[in-house]
CSV table of C-alpha atoms in Angstrom, one decimal:
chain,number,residue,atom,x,y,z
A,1,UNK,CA,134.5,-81.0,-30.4
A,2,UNK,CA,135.3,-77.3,-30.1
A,3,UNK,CA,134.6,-75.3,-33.1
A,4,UNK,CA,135.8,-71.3,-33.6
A,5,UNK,CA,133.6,-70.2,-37.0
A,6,UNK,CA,135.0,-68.4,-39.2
A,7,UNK,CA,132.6,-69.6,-42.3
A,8,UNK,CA,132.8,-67.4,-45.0
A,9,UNK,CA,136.0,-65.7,-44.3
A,10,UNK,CA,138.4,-65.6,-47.2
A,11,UNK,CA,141.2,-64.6,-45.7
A,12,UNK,CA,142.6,-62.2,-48.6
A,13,UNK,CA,142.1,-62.7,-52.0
A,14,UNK,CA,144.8,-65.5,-52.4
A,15,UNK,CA,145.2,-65.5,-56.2
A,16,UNK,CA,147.7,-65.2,-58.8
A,17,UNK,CA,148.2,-65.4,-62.2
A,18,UNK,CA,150.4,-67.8,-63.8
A,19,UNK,CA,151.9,-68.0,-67.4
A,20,UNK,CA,149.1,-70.1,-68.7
A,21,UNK,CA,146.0,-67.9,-67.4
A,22,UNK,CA,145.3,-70.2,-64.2
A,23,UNK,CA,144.1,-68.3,-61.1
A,24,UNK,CA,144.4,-69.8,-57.7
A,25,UNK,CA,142.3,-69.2,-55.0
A,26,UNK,CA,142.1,-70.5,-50.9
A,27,UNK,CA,139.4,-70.0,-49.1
A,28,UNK,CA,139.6,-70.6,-45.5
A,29,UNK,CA,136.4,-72.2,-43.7
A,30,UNK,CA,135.5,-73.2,-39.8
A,31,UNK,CA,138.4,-74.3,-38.2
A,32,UNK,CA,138.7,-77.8,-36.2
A,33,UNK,CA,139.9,-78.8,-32.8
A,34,UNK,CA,141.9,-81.6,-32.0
A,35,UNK,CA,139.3,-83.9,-29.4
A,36,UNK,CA,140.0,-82.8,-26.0
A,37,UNK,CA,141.4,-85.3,-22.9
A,38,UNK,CA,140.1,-88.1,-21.5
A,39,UNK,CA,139.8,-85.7,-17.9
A,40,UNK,CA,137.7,-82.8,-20.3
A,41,UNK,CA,140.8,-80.3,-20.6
A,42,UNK,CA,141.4,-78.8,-24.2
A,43,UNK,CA,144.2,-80.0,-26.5
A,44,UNK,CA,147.1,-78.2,-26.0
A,45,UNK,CA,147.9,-79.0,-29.1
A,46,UNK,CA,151.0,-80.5,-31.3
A,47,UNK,CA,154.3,-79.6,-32.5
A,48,UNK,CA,156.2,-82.0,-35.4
A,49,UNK,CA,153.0,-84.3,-36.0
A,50,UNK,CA,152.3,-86.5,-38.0
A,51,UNK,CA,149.9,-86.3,-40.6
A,52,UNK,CA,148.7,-87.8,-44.1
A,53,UNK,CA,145.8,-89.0,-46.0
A,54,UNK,CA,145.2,-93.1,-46.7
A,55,UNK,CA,142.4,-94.9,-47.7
A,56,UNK,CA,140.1,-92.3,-47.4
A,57,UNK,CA,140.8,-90.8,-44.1
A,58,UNK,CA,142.9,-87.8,-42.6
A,59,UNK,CA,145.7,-89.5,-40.3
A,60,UNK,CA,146.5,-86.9,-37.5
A,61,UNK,CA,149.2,-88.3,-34.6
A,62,UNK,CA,152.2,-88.0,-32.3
A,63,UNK,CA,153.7,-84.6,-31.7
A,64,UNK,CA,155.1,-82.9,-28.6
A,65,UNK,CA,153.7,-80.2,-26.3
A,66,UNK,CA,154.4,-79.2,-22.7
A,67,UNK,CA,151.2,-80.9,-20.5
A,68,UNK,CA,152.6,-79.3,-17.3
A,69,UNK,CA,154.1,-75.9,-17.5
A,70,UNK,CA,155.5,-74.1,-20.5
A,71,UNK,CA,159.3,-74.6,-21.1
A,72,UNK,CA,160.1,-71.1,-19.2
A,73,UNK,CA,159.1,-72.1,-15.8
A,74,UNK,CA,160.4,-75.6,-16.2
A,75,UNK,CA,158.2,-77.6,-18.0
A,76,UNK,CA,159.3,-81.3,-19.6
A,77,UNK,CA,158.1,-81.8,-22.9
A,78,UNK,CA,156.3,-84.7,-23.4
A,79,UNK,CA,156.0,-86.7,-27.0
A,80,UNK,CA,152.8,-88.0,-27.7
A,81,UNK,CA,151.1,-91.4,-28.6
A,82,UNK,CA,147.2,-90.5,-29.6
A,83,UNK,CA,146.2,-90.7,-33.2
A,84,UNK,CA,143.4,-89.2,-34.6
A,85,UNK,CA,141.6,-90.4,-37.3
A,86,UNK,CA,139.0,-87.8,-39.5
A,87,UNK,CA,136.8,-88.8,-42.4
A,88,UNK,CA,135.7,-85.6,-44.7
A,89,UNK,CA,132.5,-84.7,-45.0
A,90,UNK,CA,131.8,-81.9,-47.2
A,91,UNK,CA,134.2,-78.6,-46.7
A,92,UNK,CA,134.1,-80.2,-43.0
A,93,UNK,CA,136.4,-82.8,-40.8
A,94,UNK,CA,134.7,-85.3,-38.6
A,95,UNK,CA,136.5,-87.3,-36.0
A,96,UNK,CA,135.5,-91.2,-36.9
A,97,UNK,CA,138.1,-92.2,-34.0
A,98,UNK,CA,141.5,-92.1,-31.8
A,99,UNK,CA,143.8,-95.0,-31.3
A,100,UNK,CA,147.3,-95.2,-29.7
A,101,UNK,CA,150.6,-96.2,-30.9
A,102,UNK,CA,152.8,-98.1,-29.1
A,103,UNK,CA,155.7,-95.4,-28.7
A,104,UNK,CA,155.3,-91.6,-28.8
A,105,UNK,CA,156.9,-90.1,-31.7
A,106,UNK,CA,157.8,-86.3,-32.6
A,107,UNK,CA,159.1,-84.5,-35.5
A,108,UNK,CA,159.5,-87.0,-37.9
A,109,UNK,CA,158.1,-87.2,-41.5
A,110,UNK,CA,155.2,-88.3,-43.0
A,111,UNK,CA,153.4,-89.0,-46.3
A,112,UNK,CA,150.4,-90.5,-47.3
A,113,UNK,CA,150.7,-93.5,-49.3
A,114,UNK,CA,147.6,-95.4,-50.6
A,115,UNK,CA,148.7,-98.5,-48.4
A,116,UNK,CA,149.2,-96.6,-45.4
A,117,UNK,CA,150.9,-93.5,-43.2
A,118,UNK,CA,154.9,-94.0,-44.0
A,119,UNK,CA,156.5,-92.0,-40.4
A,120,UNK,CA,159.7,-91.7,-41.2
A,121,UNK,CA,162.2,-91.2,-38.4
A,122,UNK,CA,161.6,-88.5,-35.7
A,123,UNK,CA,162.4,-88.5,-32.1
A,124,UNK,CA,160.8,-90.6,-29.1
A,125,UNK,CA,160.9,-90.3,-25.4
A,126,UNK,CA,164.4,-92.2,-25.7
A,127,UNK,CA,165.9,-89.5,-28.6
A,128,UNK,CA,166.0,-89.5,-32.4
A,129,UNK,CA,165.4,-92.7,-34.1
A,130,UNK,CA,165.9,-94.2,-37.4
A,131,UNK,CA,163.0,-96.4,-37.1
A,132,UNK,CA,160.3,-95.9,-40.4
A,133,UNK,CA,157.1,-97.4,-40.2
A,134,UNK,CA,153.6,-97.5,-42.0
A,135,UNK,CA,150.4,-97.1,-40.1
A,136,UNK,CA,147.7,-99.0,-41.7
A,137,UNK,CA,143.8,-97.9,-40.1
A,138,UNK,CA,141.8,-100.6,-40.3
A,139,UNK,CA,138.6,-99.2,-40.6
A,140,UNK,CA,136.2,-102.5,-39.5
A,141,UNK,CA,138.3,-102.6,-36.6
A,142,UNK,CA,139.2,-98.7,-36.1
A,143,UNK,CA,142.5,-99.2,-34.8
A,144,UNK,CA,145.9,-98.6,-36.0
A,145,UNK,CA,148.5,-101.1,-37.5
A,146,UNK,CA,152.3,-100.6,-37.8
A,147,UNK,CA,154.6,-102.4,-40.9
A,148,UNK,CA,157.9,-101.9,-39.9
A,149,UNK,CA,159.8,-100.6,-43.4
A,150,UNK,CA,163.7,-100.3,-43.9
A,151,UNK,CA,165.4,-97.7,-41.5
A,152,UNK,CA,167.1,-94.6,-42.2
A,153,UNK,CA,171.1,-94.9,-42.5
A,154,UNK,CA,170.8,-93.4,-38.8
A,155,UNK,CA,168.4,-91.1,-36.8
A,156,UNK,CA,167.3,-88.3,-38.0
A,157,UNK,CA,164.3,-85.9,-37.0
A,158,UNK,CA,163.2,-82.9,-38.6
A,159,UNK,CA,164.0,-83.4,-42.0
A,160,UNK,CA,162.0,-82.7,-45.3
A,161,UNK,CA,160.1,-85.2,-47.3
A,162,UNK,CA,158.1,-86.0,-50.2
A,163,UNK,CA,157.4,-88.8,-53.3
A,164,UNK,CA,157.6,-89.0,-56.6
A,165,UNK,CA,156.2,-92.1,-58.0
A,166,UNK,CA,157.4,-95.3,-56.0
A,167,UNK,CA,160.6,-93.6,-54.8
A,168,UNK,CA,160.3,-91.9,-51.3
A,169,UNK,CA,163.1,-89.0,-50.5
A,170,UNK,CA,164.5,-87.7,-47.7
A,171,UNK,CA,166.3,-84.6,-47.8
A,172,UNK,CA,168.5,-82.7,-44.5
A,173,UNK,CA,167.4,-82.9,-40.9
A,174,UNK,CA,168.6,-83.1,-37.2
A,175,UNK,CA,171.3,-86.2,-36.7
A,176,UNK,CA,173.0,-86.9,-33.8
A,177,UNK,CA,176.0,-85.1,-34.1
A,178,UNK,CA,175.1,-82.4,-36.4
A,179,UNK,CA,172.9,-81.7,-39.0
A,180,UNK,CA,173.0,-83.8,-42.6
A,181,UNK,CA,173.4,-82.5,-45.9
A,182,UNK,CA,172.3,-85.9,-47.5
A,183,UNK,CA,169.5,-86.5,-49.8
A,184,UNK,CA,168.6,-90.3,-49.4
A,185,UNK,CA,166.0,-92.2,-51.5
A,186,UNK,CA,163.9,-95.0,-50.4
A,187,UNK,CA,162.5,-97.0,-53.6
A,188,UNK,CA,158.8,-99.0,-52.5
A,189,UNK,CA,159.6,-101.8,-55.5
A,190,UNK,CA,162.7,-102.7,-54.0
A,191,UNK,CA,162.7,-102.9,-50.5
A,192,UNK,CA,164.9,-104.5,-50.1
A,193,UNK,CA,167.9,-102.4,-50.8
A,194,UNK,CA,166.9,-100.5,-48.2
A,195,UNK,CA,168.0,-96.2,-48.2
A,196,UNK,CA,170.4,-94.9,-50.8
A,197,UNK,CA,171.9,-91.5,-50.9
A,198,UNK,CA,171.3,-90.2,-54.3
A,199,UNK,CA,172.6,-86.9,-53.6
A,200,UNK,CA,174.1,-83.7,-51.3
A,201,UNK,CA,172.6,-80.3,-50.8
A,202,UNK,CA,174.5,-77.4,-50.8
A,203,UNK,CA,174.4,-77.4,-47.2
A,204,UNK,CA,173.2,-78.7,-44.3
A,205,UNK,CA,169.6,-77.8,-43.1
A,206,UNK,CA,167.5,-79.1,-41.0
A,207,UNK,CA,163.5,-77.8,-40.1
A,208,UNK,CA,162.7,-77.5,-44.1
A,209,UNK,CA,160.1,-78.2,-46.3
A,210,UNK,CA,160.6,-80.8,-49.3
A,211,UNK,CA,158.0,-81.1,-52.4
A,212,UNK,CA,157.6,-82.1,-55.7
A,213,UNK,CA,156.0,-80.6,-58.6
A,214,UNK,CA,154.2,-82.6,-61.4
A,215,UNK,CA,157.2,-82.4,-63.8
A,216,UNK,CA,158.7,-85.0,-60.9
A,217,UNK,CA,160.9,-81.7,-59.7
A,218,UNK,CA,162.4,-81.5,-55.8
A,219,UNK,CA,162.1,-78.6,-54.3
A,220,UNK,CA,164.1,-77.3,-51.0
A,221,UNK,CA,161.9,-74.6,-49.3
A,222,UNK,CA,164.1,-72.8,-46.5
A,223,UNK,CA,165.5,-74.6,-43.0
A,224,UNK,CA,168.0,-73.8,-40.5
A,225,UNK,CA,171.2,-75.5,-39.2
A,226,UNK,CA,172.2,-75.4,-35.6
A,227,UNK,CA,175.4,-74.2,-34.8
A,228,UNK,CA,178.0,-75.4,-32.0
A,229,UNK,CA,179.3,-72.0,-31.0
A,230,UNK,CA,176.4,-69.3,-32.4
A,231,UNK,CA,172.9,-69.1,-32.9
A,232,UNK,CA,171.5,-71.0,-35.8
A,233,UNK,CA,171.8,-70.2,-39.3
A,234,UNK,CA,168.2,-69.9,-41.5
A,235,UNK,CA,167.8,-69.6,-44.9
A,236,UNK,CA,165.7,-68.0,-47.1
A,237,UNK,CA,166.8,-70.4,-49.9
A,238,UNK,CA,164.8,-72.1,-52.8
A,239,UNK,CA,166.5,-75.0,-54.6
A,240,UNK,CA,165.6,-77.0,-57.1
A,241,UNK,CA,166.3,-80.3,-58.3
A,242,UNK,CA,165.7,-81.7,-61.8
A,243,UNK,CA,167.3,-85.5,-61.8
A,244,UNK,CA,165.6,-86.9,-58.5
A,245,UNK,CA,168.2,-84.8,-55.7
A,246,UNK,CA,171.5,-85.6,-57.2
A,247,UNK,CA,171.9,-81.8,-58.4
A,248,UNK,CA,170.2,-78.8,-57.1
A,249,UNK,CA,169.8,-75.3,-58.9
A,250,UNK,CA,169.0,-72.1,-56.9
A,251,UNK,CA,166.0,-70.2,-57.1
A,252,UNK,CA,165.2,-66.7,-56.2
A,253,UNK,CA,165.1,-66.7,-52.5
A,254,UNK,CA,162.1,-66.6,-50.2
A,255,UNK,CA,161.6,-62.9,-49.1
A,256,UNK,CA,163.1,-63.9,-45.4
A,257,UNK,CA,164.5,-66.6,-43.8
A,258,UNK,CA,162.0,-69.6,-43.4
A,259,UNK,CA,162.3,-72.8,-40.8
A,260,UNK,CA,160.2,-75.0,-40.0
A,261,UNK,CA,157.6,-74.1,-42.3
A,262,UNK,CA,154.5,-75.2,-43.8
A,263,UNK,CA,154.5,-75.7,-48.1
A,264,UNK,CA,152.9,-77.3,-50.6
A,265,UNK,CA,152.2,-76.9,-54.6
A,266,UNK,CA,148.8,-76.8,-55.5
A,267,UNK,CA,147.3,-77.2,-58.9
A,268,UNK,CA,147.5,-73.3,-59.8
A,269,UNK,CA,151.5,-73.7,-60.7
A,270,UNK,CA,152.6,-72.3,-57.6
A,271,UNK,CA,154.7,-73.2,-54.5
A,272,UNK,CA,152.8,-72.0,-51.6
A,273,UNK,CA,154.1,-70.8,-48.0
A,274,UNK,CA,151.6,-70.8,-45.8
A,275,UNK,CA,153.8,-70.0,-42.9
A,276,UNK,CA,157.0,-69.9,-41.5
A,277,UNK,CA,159.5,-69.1,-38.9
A,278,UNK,CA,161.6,-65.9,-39.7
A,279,UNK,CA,163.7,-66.3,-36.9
A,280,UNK,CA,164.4,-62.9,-35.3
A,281,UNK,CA,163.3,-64.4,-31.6
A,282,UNK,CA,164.4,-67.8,-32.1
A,283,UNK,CA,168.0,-66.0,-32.9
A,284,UNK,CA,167.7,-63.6,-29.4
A,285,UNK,CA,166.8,-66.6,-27.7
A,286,UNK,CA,169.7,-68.4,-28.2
A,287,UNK,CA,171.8,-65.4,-28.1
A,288,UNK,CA,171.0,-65.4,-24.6
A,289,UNK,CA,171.5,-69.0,-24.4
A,290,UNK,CA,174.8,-69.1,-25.6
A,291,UNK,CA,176.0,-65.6,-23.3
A,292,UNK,CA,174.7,-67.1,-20.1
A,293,UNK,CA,176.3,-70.5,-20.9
A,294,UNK,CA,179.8,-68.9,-21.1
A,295,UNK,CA,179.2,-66.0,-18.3
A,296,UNK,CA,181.5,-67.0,-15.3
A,297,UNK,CA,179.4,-64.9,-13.0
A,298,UNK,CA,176.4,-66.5,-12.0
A,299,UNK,CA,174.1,-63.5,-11.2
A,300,UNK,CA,174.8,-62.5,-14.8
A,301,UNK,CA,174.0,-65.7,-16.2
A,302,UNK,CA,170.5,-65.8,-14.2
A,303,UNK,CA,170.0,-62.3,-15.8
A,304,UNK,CA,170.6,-63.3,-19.0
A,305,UNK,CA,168.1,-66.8,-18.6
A,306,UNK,CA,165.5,-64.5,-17.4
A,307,UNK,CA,165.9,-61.7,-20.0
A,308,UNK,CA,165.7,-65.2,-22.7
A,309,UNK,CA,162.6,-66.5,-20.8
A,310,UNK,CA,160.6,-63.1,-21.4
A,311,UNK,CA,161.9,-63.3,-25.0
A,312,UNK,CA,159.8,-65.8,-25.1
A,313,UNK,CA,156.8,-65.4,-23.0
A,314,UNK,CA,156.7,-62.2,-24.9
A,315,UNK,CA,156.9,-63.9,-28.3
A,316,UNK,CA,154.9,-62.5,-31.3
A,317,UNK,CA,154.1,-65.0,-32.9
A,318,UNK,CA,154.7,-66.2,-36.4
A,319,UNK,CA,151.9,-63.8,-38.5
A,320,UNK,CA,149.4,-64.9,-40.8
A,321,UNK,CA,151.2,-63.9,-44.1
A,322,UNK,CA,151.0,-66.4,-47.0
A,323,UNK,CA,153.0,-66.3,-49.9
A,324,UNK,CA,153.4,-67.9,-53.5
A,325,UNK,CA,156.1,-68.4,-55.8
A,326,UNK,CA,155.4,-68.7,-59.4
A,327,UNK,CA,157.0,-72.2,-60.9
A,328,UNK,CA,157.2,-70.5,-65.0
A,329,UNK,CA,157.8,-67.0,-63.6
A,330,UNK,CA,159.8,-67.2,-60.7
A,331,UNK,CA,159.1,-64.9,-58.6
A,332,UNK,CA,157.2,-64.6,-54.8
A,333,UNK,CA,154.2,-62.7,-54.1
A,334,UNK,CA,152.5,-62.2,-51.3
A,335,UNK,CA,148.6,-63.6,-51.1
A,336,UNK,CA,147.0,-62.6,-48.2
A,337,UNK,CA,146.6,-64.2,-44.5
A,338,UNK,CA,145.6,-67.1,-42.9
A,339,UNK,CA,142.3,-66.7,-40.2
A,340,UNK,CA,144.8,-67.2,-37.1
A,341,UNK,CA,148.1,-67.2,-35.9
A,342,UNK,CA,150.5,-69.1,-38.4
A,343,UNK,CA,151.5,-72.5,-37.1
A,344,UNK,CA,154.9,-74.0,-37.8
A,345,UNK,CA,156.7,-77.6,-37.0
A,346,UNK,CA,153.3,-78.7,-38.8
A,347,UNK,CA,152.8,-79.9,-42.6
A,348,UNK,CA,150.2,-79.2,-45.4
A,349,UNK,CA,147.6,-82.2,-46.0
A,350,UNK,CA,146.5,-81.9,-49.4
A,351,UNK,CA,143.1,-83.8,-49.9
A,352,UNK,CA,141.6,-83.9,-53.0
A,353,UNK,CA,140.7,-79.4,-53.5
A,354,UNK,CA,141.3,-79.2,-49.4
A,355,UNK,CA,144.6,-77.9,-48.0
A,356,UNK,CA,144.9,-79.2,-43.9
A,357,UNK,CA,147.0,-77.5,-41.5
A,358,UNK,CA,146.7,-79.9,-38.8
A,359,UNK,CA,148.0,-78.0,-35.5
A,360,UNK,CA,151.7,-76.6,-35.2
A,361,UNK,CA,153.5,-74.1,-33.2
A,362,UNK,CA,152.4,-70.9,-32.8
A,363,UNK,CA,154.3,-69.3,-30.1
A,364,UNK,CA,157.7,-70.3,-28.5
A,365,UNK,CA,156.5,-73.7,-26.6
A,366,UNK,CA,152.6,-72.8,-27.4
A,367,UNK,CA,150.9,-74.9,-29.3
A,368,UNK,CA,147.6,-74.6,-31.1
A,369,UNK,CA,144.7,-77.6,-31.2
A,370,UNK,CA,143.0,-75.9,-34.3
A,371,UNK,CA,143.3,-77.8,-37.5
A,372,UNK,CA,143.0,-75.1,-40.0
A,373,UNK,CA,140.9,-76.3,-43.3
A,374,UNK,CA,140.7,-74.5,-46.5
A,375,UNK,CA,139.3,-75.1,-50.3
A,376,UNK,CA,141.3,-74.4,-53.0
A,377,UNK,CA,139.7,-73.0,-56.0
A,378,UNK,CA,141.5,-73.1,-59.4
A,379,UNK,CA,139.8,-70.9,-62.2
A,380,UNK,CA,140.7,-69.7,-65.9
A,381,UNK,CA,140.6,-66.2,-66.9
């Protein structure tokens, strides 16, 4: 396995200080590679894995990347089956093995339960699906198992989700007409009842994060919403709900807009942004998009799909920066960087005092195979 060193880099001083005297810290150590192919190339990498501890071992799966050429000359994206499975050793990851699941799957949801990986929804080689299931690693055996669990109302891909206690929520994401405003609760005990919708957002978003604080608080961290006739609409929002999704309350808003990004709250009584996408490419892209769809002229329209495909050949990239909002104080700060290129389309793995960033986006159709590993350090003035 591939390893770029960056032991002993703290990238920034990520602290804060928090109403009760608590000082948070992340310090960033060698990152990982996801294992190369079975012909010896690199990973290219995953966008929308999934991801989760269980049992004692880091999960890593699924996901989509372009094996052929990138999406601007042509290139089919291709969902993935592979699942990866890492057991911690120290401040390090170690690959223990890799199995396969029967289907590919993309962009759907995960959360590590004690009795397995819950995948919820996501998209396969045949489209979105509605399809949740638990993969169990049995380690004697060191393969995968799926449990087929209760399916979502209908497909859905790209939509937030967290726990609190035995109750499972969903909140948002891609459908396949639109994008939902529905938050929908899945309760473990009872099964059998199957998804309920305990509540609406404000609005519809899709690509956001969803976590819960230790008060048994929701929290809606940003998105975007695809529009029919215009580019898509991101947010910057912050939303909070206090009786399990059913009502939400705004917070002060991120500092930009925010989709697909990676967040998580960590013991230090702050919500944490490790990255994000703020749009301003993602916007031009499909401002071209949309021009050369409705130019009659089809010169111009060729124009216009070339001037989109160096928008993104040329893309910069969705920095480093990492930010924290104070829970008591209520109010965002900025904390420093990450060691590399911010991925997005990914999730935060919180193990034990480790944060995971198992691979993302980094680029418009790029890909990164690092998983990025950090310790986080809590400490009392």
């Amino acid at each position: 396995m591939k390893k770029q060193h960056w032991m002993g880099i703290i990238a920034g001083i990520l602290f804060a200080s928090s109403a009760n005297g608590q000082i948070g810290r992340l310090e960033w150590h060698s990152s990982f590679e996801l294992p190369s192919t079975q012909s010896g190339k690199s990973h290219l990498g995953l966008a929308g894995p999934i991801a989760g501890v269980t049992d004692g071992v880091l999960l890593i799966g699924g996901g989509a990347n372009f094996p052929d050429l990138p999406p601007w000359d042509g290139g089919s994206k291709k969902i993935q089956h592979d699942v990866f499975v890492y057991k911690k050793e120290g401040r390090k990851l170690s690959l223990l093995t890799q199995d396969r699941m029967p289907e590919g799957l993309a962009y759907g949801a995960s959360l590590g339960l004690p009795r397995g990986l819950l995948v919820i929804g996501g998209e396969t080689s045949k489209g979105k699906t509605s399809s949740c299931r638990l993969l169990k690693f049995d380690a004697h055996a060191k393969k995968i198992a799926l449990v087929d669990y209760p399916d979502l109302p209908f497909p859905m891909a790209n939509m937030g989700a967290t726990y609190i206690g035995n109750k499972i929520f969903v909140a948002g994401g891609e459908c396949q007409d639109g994008v939902s405003d529905q938050v929908l609760q899945l309760d473990l005990q009872d099964l059998a009842s199957g998804w309920i919708q305990v509540g609406t957002l404000p609005y519809a978003v899709s690509h956001l994060q969803l976590v819960a604080d230790n008060l048994n608080r929701l929290y809606v961290v940003g998105g975007r919403k695809a529009n029919n006739d215009r580019p898509s609409t991101l947010y910057p929002g912050l939303m909070r709900s206090s009786d399990g999704g059913n009502h939400w309350t705004k917070l002060r808003d991120i500092p930009f807009n925010a989709a697909a990004g990676v967040a998580c709250i960590l013991p230090d009584n702050g919500l944490w942004l490790l990255s994000a996408d703020r749009g301003d490419t993602f916007n031009r892209v499909e401002h071209f998009i949309f021009e050369a769809k409705n130019e009659p002229d089809p010169d111009k329209a060729q124009q216009l799909i070339h001037a989109k495909n160096q928008l993104q050949v040329n893309h910069p990239g969705f920095g480093q920066e990492i930010w924290r909002y104070d829970l008591k104080l209520e109010k965002w700060n900025k904390m420093g960087q990450l060691p590399s290129d911010g991925p997005v389309t990914t999730t935060a793995v919180i193990w034990d005092d480790m944060v995971v960033i198992p691979s993302g986006e980094i680029k418009a159709g790029i890909r990164s195979p690092q998983i990025l590993v950090a310790t986080f350090f809590l400490n009392r003035l």
